[in-house]
Amino acid sequence: MPIDLRTPPVPVSFEVYPPRSEAGFPALHETIRHLAAVDPRFISVTYGAGGSTGGRSLALLTHILRETHVEPLAHLTCVGNTYAGAGALIREFLDAGITSFLALRGDPPAGLSEDDAFLGDLESAAQLVQLIDRVQAERAPYTEAPIPGVPGAARVERRRRVDIAVAAFPNGHPRSRHASEHLDALLAKQAAGATLAVSQLFFHADDYLSFVQRARDAGVTIPILPGIMPVTAPGRLRRVLELTGEPFPAQLAIGLEVEPTAEGQREVGISYAAQLAREVVAGGAPGVHLYAFNNHDTVLAVLRDAGILSHPRQKEAAR
């Protein structure tokens, strides 16, 4: 299938994760090439809890930086990190040219619960946002630009601040102790210096749209991107619901269960995600962020079905 080179009228972005081994890089690089070809705002790369894929995360981020025109965005988590360890990792990313981050609290490691001591001395995403900004400020408090025609002279300018995204939870965080705690947390992350929020997945457009309205009413002013996950198999849907606690999407679940073929299930998932994208964009979403599962075909099909990208056959007919 030819790569769709048309710049989308709605800003898009994607999430990928590092390969489990070095052997997985070539296929993932090809996926990155296809994703980059549609001119996304950024491609984010996840980071394993406790640094389990840290080196491969950085390798993938630097590949995106050097081999594409797309901004790479690095995930960072509090879980498994101390201030010192996270600070060193942030400096390593900045030294490599990575200047966009997604600051996350993270989930307990396998086998541990919220009652166990696993966070170290970084306890919230807001603290991580502050740390990212402080490390960058200490590393480069200002920039210098040469003054043409004046040898040895330089113009001192204010530093470029890093872009720091954070997570938002349309249906509330599963660990929230009261109905508005996730909004309070988002306000704290904004006050700490966050410049963008990306929603965790949802299955009904009104979940996102009503959440954005509640967030605005509470004082959140940063953009909130809708995070959409194409779910293309019943087993994956069950696993996603188990992990996130999201409300049961009956229409999607029934559609996946009654479809007997894997290809048919894929079409059901793509159609459902495309409808979500259309509805949130119509409702004023500032873009669409897609969880790609390291597969470009599915997320690009969602964008085409949503009318955000043109269909290759339509392009061929227009020639």
CSV table of C-alpha atoms in Angstrom, one decimal:
chain,number,residue,atom,x,y,z
A,1,MET,CA,0.0,0.0,0.0
A,2,PRO,CA,1.5,3.4,-0.9
A,3,ILE,CA,2.3,5.8,1.9
A,4,ASP,CA,-0.2,8.7,2.2
A,5,LEU,CA,1.9,11.9,2.0
A,6,ARG,CA,-1.0,14.2,2.4
A,7,THR,CA,-0.6,16.4,5.5
A,8,PRO,CA,-3.7,15.8,7.6
A,9,PRO,CA,-6.1,18.8,8.2
A,10,VAL,CA,-6.4,17.7,11.8
A,11,PRO,CA,-3.1,17.4,13.9
A,12,VAL,CA,-2.4,13.8,14.6
A,13,SER,CA,0.2,12.0,16.8
A,14,PHE,CA,1.1,8.4,17.6
A,15,GLU,CA,2.4,6.3,20.4
A,16,VAL,CA,4.8,3.4,19.9
A,17,TYR,CA,6.9,1.3,22.2
A,18,PRO,CA,10.5,0.0,22.0
A,19,PRO,CA,11.0,-3.5,20.7
A,20,ARG,CA,11.6,-6.3,23.1
A,21,SER,CA,14.9,-7.1,21.5
A,22,GLU,CA,17.4,-5.6,19.0
A,23,ALA,CA,15.9,-7.8,16.3
A,24,GLY,CA,12.7,-5.9,16.4
A,25,PHE,CA,14.2,-2.6,15.3
A,26,PRO,CA,14.1,-3.0,11.5
A,27,ALA,CA,10.3,-3.6,11.4
A,28,LEU,CA,9.7,-0.8,13.8
A,29,HIS,CA,11.8,1.6,11.8
A,30,GLU,CA,9.6,0.8,8.8
A,31,THR,CA,6.5,1.5,10.9
A,32,ILE,CA,8.0,4.8,12.0
A,33,ARG,CA,8.7,5.7,8.3
A,34,HIS,CA,5.0,5.1,7.4
A,35,LEU,CA,3.8,7.1,10.4
A,36,ALA,CA,6.2,10.0,9.8
A,37,ALA,CA,5.0,10.2,6.2
A,38,VAL,CA,1.7,11.6,7.3
A,39,ASP,CA,3.4,14.5,9.1
A,40,PRO,CA,2.3,13.9,12.7
A,41,ARG,CA,2.8,16.5,15.4
A,42,PHE,CA,4.9,14.0,17.4
A,43,ILE,CA,5.6,10.3,17.9
A,44,SER,CA,5.8,9.3,21.5
A,45,VAL,CA,7.9,6.4,22.8
A,46,THR,CA,7.0,4.5,26.0
A,47,TYR,CA,9.4,3.8,28.7
A,48,GLY,CA,9.4,0.6,30.7
A,49,ALA,CA,8.8,0.7,34.5
A,50,GLY,CA,12.0,0.6,36.3
A,51,GLY,CA,14.0,1.3,33.1
A,52,SER,CA,13.3,-2.2,31.6
A,53,THR,CA,13.5,-0.8,28.1
A,54,GLY,CA,15.3,2.5,28.8
A,55,GLY,CA,18.2,2.0,26.4
A,56,ARG,CA,15.9,0.9,23.5
A,57,SER,CA,13.6,3.8,24.2
A,58,LEU,CA,16.4,6.2,23.7
A,59,ALA,CA,17.6,4.4,20.6
A,60,LEU,CA,14.2,4.7,19.1
A,61,LEU,CA,13.8,8.3,20.1
A,62,THR,CA,17.1,9.3,18.5
A,63,HIS,CA,16.2,7.3,15.4
A,64,ILE,CA,13.0,9.4,15.0
A,65,LEU,CA,15.0,12.6,15.7
A,66,ARG,CA,17.7,11.8,13.1
A,67,GLU,CA,15.8,9.9,10.4
A,68,THR,CA,12.5,11.8,10.2
A,69,HIS,CA,11.2,15.4,10.5
A,70,VAL,CA,8.9,14.4,13.3
A,71,GLU,CA,9.3,15.5,17.0
A,72,PRO,CA,10.0,12.5,19.2
A,73,LEU,CA,8.4,12.6,22.7
A,74,ALA,CA,9.9,10.6,25.5
A,75,HIS,CA,7.8,8.9,28.2
A,76,LEU,CA,9.1,9.2,31.7
A,77,THR,CA,7.6,7.6,34.8
A,78,CYS,CA,8.0,8.1,38.6
A,79,VAL,CA,7.7,4.4,39.3
A,80,GLY,CA,11.1,2.9,39.8
A,81,ASN,CA,12.8,6.3,39.7
A,82,THR,CA,14.3,8.6,42.3
A,83,TYR,CA,15.0,12.3,41.9
A,84,ALA,CA,18.7,11.5,41.2
A,85,GLY,CA,17.9,8.7,38.8
A,86,ALA,CA,15.2,10.6,36.9
A,87,GLY,CA,17.4,13.7,36.7
A,88,ALA,CA,20.2,11.7,35.2
A,89,LEU,CA,17.9,10.1,32.6
A,90,ILE,CA,16.4,13.5,31.7
A,91,ARG,CA,19.9,14.9,31.1
A,92,GLU,CA,20.7,11.9,29.0
A,93,PHE,CA,17.7,12.5,26.8
A,94,LEU,CA,18.4,16.2,26.6
A,95,ASP,CA,22.0,15.6,25.6
A,96,ALA,CA,20.7,13.4,22.8
A,97,GLY,CA,18.5,16.2,21.5
A,98,ILE,CA,15.2,15.1,22.9
A,99,THR,CA,13.2,18.1,24.2
A,100,SER,CA,9.7,16.8,24.5
A,101,PHE,CA,8.5,14.6,27.3
A,102,LEU,CA,5.4,12.8,28.7
A,103,ALA,CA,5.5,12.8,32.5
A,104,LEU,CA,3.6,9.9,34.1
A,105,ARG,CA,3.3,8.6,37.6
A,106,GLY,CA,3.1,5.0,36.4
A,107,ASP,CA,1.6,1.8,37.7
A,108,PRO,CA,3.0,-0.5,40.5
A,109,PRO,CA,5.4,-3.1,39.2
A,110,ALA,CA,4.1,-6.6,38.7
A,111,GLY,CA,3.5,-8.3,42.0
A,112,LEU,CA,3.2,-5.0,44.0
A,113,SER,CA,0.2,-3.0,45.1
A,114,GLU,CA,-0.5,0.6,46.0
A,115,ASP,CA,0.2,-0.4,49.7
A,116,ASP,CA,3.8,-1.4,48.9
A,117,ALA,CA,6.7,1.1,48.8
A,118,PHE,CA,7.6,1.3,45.1
A,119,LEU,CA,7.7,4.9,44.2
A,120,GLY,CA,10.9,6.1,45.7
A,121,ASP,CA,11.0,9.8,46.3
A,122,LEU,CA,9.2,10.8,43.2
A,123,GLU,CA,5.5,10.6,44.2
A,124,SER,CA,3.5,12.3,41.5
A,125,ALA,CA,3.6,13.3,37.8
A,126,ALA,CA,3.5,17.0,38.9
A,127,GLN,CA,6.8,16.5,40.7
A,128,LEU,CA,8.2,14.9,37.6
A,129,VAL,CA,7.1,17.8,35.5
A,130,GLN,CA,8.9,20.2,37.8
A,131,LEU,CA,12.0,18.1,37.7
A,132,ILE,CA,12.1,18.0,33.9
A,133,ASP,CA,11.8,21.7,33.7
A,134,ARG,CA,14.4,22.3,36.4
A,135,VAL,CA,16.9,19.9,34.9
A,136,GLN,CA,16.6,21.7,31.5
A,137,ALA,CA,16.9,25.1,33.1
A,138,GLU,CA,20.1,24.1,35.0
A,139,ARG,CA,21.5,22.5,31.9
A,140,ALA,CA,20.8,25.5,29.6
A,141,PRO,CA,19.8,28.6,31.5
A,142,TYR,CA,20.0,30.7,28.4
A,143,THR,CA,21.0,30.5,24.7
A,144,GLU,CA,23.6,32.5,22.8
A,145,ALA,CA,23.3,33.6,19.2
A,146,PRO,CA,26.2,35.3,17.3
A,147,ILE,CA,25.8,38.9,16.2
A,148,PRO,CA,26.7,39.2,12.5
A,149,GLY,CA,29.6,41.6,11.9
A,150,VAL,CA,30.6,41.8,15.5
A,151,PRO,CA,33.4,39.1,16.1
A,152,GLY,CA,33.2,37.5,19.5
A,153,ALA,CA,29.9,39.1,20.4
A,154,ALA,CA,26.8,37.1,21.1
A,155,ARG,CA,23.1,37.9,21.8
A,156,VAL,CA,21.8,36.3,25.0
A,157,GLU,CA,18.3,35.0,24.7
A,158,ARG,CA,15.9,33.2,26.9
A,159,ARG,CA,16.1,29.4,26.8
A,160,ARG,CA,13.6,27.4,24.9
A,161,ARG,CA,11.4,25.6,27.4
A,162,VAL,CA,10.9,21.9,27.0
A,163,ASP,CA,7.5,20.7,26.0
A,164,ILE,CA,6.0,18.5,28.8
A,165,ALA,CA,2.8,16.5,28.2
A,166,VAL,CA,0.9,14.7,31.0
A,167,ALA,CA,-1.9,12.2,31.2
A,168,ALA,CA,-5.6,13.0,31.6
A,169,PHE,CA,-8.3,10.6,32.6
A,170,PRO,CA,-11.8,11.2,31.0
A,171,ASN,CA,-13.5,8.7,33.2
A,172,GLY,CA,-11.4,9.4,36.3
A,173,HIS,CA,-8.2,7.8,37.5
A,174,PRO,CA,-8.8,4.2,38.8
A,175,ARG,CA,-7.0,5.2,42.0
A,176,SER,CA,-9.0,8.4,42.6
A,177,ARG,CA,-10.4,8.8,46.1
A,178,HIS,CA,-13.1,11.2,45.1
A,179,ALA,CA,-15.0,12.3,42.0
A,180,SER,CA,-12.8,15.3,41.1
A,181,GLU,CA,-9.4,14.1,42.3
A,182,HIS,CA,-8.2,13.5,38.7
A,183,LEU,CA,-9.1,17.1,37.8
A,184,ASP,CA,-7.2,18.4,40.8
A,185,ALA,CA,-4.2,16.3,39.7
A,186,LEU,CA,-4.4,17.7,36.2
A,187,LEU,CA,-4.5,21.2,37.6
A,188,ALA,CA,-1.5,20.5,39.7
A,189,LYS,CA,0.4,19.2,36.7
A,190,GLN,CA,-0.6,22.3,34.7
A,191,ALA,CA,0.7,24.5,37.6
A,192,ALA,CA,3.9,22.6,37.7
A,193,GLY,CA,4.6,23.5,34.0
A,194,ALA,CA,2.8,21.0,31.8
A,195,THR,CA,2.1,22.3,28.3
A,196,LEU,CA,-0.2,19.5,27.0
A,197,ALA,CA,-2.4,16.7,28.2
A,198,VAL,CA,-3.1,13.5,26.4
A,199,SER,CA,-6.1,11.5,27.5
A,200,GLN,CA,-6.0,7.9,28.4
A,201,LEU,CA,-8.2,5.7,26.2
A,202,PHE,CA,-12.0,6.0,26.2
A,203,PHE,CA,-14.8,4.3,24.1
A,204,HIS,CA,-17.5,7.0,23.9
A,205,ALA,CA,-16.9,10.4,22.5
A,206,ASP,CA,-19.0,12.1,25.2
A,207,ASP,CA,-16.6,10.7,27.8
A,208,TYR,CA,-13.9,12.9,26.4
A,209,LEU,CA,-15.9,15.9,25.4
A,210,SER,CA,-17.7,16.2,28.8
A,211,PHE,CA,-14.4,15.7,30.6
A,212,VAL,CA,-12.8,18.5,28.6
A,213,GLN,CA,-15.7,20.8,29.6
A,214,ARG,CA,-15.3,19.8,33.2
A,215,ALA,CA,-11.6,20.4,33.0
A,216,ARG,CA,-12.1,23.9,31.5
A,217,ASP,CA,-14.7,24.7,34.2
A,218,ALA,CA,-12.1,23.7,36.8
A,219,GLY,CA,-9.4,26.0,35.3
A,220,VAL,CA,-7.4,23.7,33.0
A,221,THR,CA,-6.3,25.8,30.0
A,222,ILE,CA,-3.7,23.5,28.3
A,223,PRO,CA,-4.7,21.6,25.2
A,224,ILE,CA,-6.2,18.1,25.9
A,225,LEU,CA,-5.6,15.6,23.1
A,226,PRO,CA,-8.0,12.6,22.8
A,227,GLY,CA,-6.1,9.3,23.0
A,228,ILE,CA,-7.8,6.7,20.8
A,229,MET,CA,-6.9,3.0,20.8
A,230,PRO,CA,-8.2,0.9,17.9
A,231,VAL,CA,-9.2,-2.4,19.5
A,232,THR,CA,-9.4,-5.2,16.9
A,233,ALA,CA,-9.9,-8.4,18.8
A,234,PRO,CA,-12.3,-9.5,21.6
A,235,GLY,CA,-9.3,-10.8,23.7
A,236,ARG,CA,-7.5,-7.5,23.5
A,237,LEU,CA,-10.7,-5.6,24.5
A,238,ARG,CA,-11.1,-7.8,27.6
A,239,ARG,CA,-7.5,-7.2,28.5
A,240,VAL,CA,-7.8,-3.4,28.0
A,241,LEU,CA,-10.9,-3.2,30.2
A,242,GLU,CA,-9.2,-5.3,32.9
A,243,LEU,CA,-6.2,-3.0,33.0
A,244,THR,CA,-8.0,0.3,32.8
A,245,GLY,CA,-11.4,-0.2,34.4
A,246,GLU,CA,-13.1,1.7,31.5
A,247,PRO,CA,-16.9,1.4,31.2
A,248,PHE,CA,-17.9,-1.6,29.0
A,249,PRO,CA,-18.4,-0.5,25.4
A,250,ALA,CA,-21.3,-2.8,24.5
A,251,GLN,CA,-21.5,-1.8,20.8
A,252,LEU,CA,-17.8,-2.5,20.2
A,253,ALA,CA,-17.8,-5.7,22.3
A,254,ILE,CA,-20.8,-7.2,20.5
A,255,GLY,CA,-19.4,-6.3,17.1
A,256,LEU,CA,-16.1,-8.0,17.8
A,257,GLU,CA,-17.8,-11.1,19.3
A,258,VAL,CA,-20.2,-11.8,16.5
A,259,GLU,CA,-17.7,-11.3,13.7
A,260,PRO,CA,-16.2,-14.7,13.0
A,261,THR,CA,-13.0,-13.7,11.2
A,262,ALA,CA,-9.9,-11.8,12.3
A,263,GLU,CA,-10.1,-9.5,9.3
A,264,GLY,CA,-13.7,-8.8,10.0
A,265,GLN,CA,-12.9,-8.0,13.6
A,266,ARG,CA,-10.1,-5.7,12.5
A,267,GLU,CA,-12.6,-3.8,10.3
A,268,VAL,CA,-15.0,-3.5,13.3
A,269,GLY,CA,-12.3,-2.0,15.5
A,270,ILE,CA,-11.1,0.4,12.8
A,271,SER,CA,-14.7,1.6,12.1
A,272,TYR,CA,-15.4,2.1,15.8
A,273,ALA,CA,-12.2,4.1,16.4
A,274,ALA,CA,-12.8,6.2,13.2
A,275,GLN,CA,-16.2,7.1,14.4
A,276,LEU,CA,-14.7,8.2,17.8
A,277,ALA,CA,-12.2,10.3,16.0
A,278,ARG,CA,-14.9,12.0,13.8
A,279,GLU,CA,-17.0,12.8,16.8
A,280,VAL,CA,-14.3,14.2,19.0
A,281,VAL,CA,-12.9,16.3,16.2
A,282,ALA,CA,-16.4,17.6,15.5
A,283,GLY,CA,-16.7,18.4,19.2
A,284,GLY,CA,-13.6,20.6,19.1
A,285,ALA,CA,-10.7,18.3,19.9
A,286,PRO,CA,-7.3,20.0,19.0
A,287,GLY,CA,-6.1,16.8,17.3
A,288,VAL,CA,-6.1,13.0,17.5
A,289,HIS,CA,-3.5,10.9,19.3
A,290,LEU,CA,-3.5,7.2,18.3
A,291,TYR,CA,-2.1,4.3,20.3
A,292,ALA,CA,-0.4,2.4,17.4
A,293,PHE,CA,0.7,-0.9,19.0
A,294,ASN,CA,3.7,-0.6,16.7
A,295,ASN,CA,1.5,-1.2,13.6
A,296,HIS,CA,1.0,1.6,11.1
A,297,ASP,CA,-1.6,-0.1,8.9
A,298,THR,CA,-4.4,0.0,11.5
A,299,VAL,CA,-4.0,3.5,12.8
A,300,LEU,CA,-3.6,4.9,9.3
A,301,ALA,CA,-6.7,3.0,8.3
A,302,VAL,CA,-8.5,4.7,11.2
A,303,LEU,CA,-7.4,8.1,10.0
A,304,ARG,CA,-8.5,7.4,6.5
A,305,ASP,CA,-11.9,6.1,7.5
A,306,ALA,CA,-12.3,9.2,9.8
A,307,GLY,CA,-11.7,11.5,6.8
A,308,ILE,CA,-8.5,12.9,8.4
A,309,LEU,CA,-6.3,11.2,5.7
A,310,SER,CA,-7.3,10.7,2.1
A,311,HIS,CA,-7.7,7.2,0.8
A,312,PRO,CA,-5.0,6.0,-1.6
A,313,ARG,CA,-7.6,4.9,-4.2
A,314,GLN,CA,-9.1,8.4,-4.1
A,315,LYS,CA,-5.7,9.9,-4.7
A,316,GLU,CA,-5.1,7.6,-7.7
A,317,ALA,CA,-8.5,8.4,-9.2
A,318,ALA,CA,-7.7,12.2,-8.9
A,319,ARG,CA,-4.5,11.8,-11.0
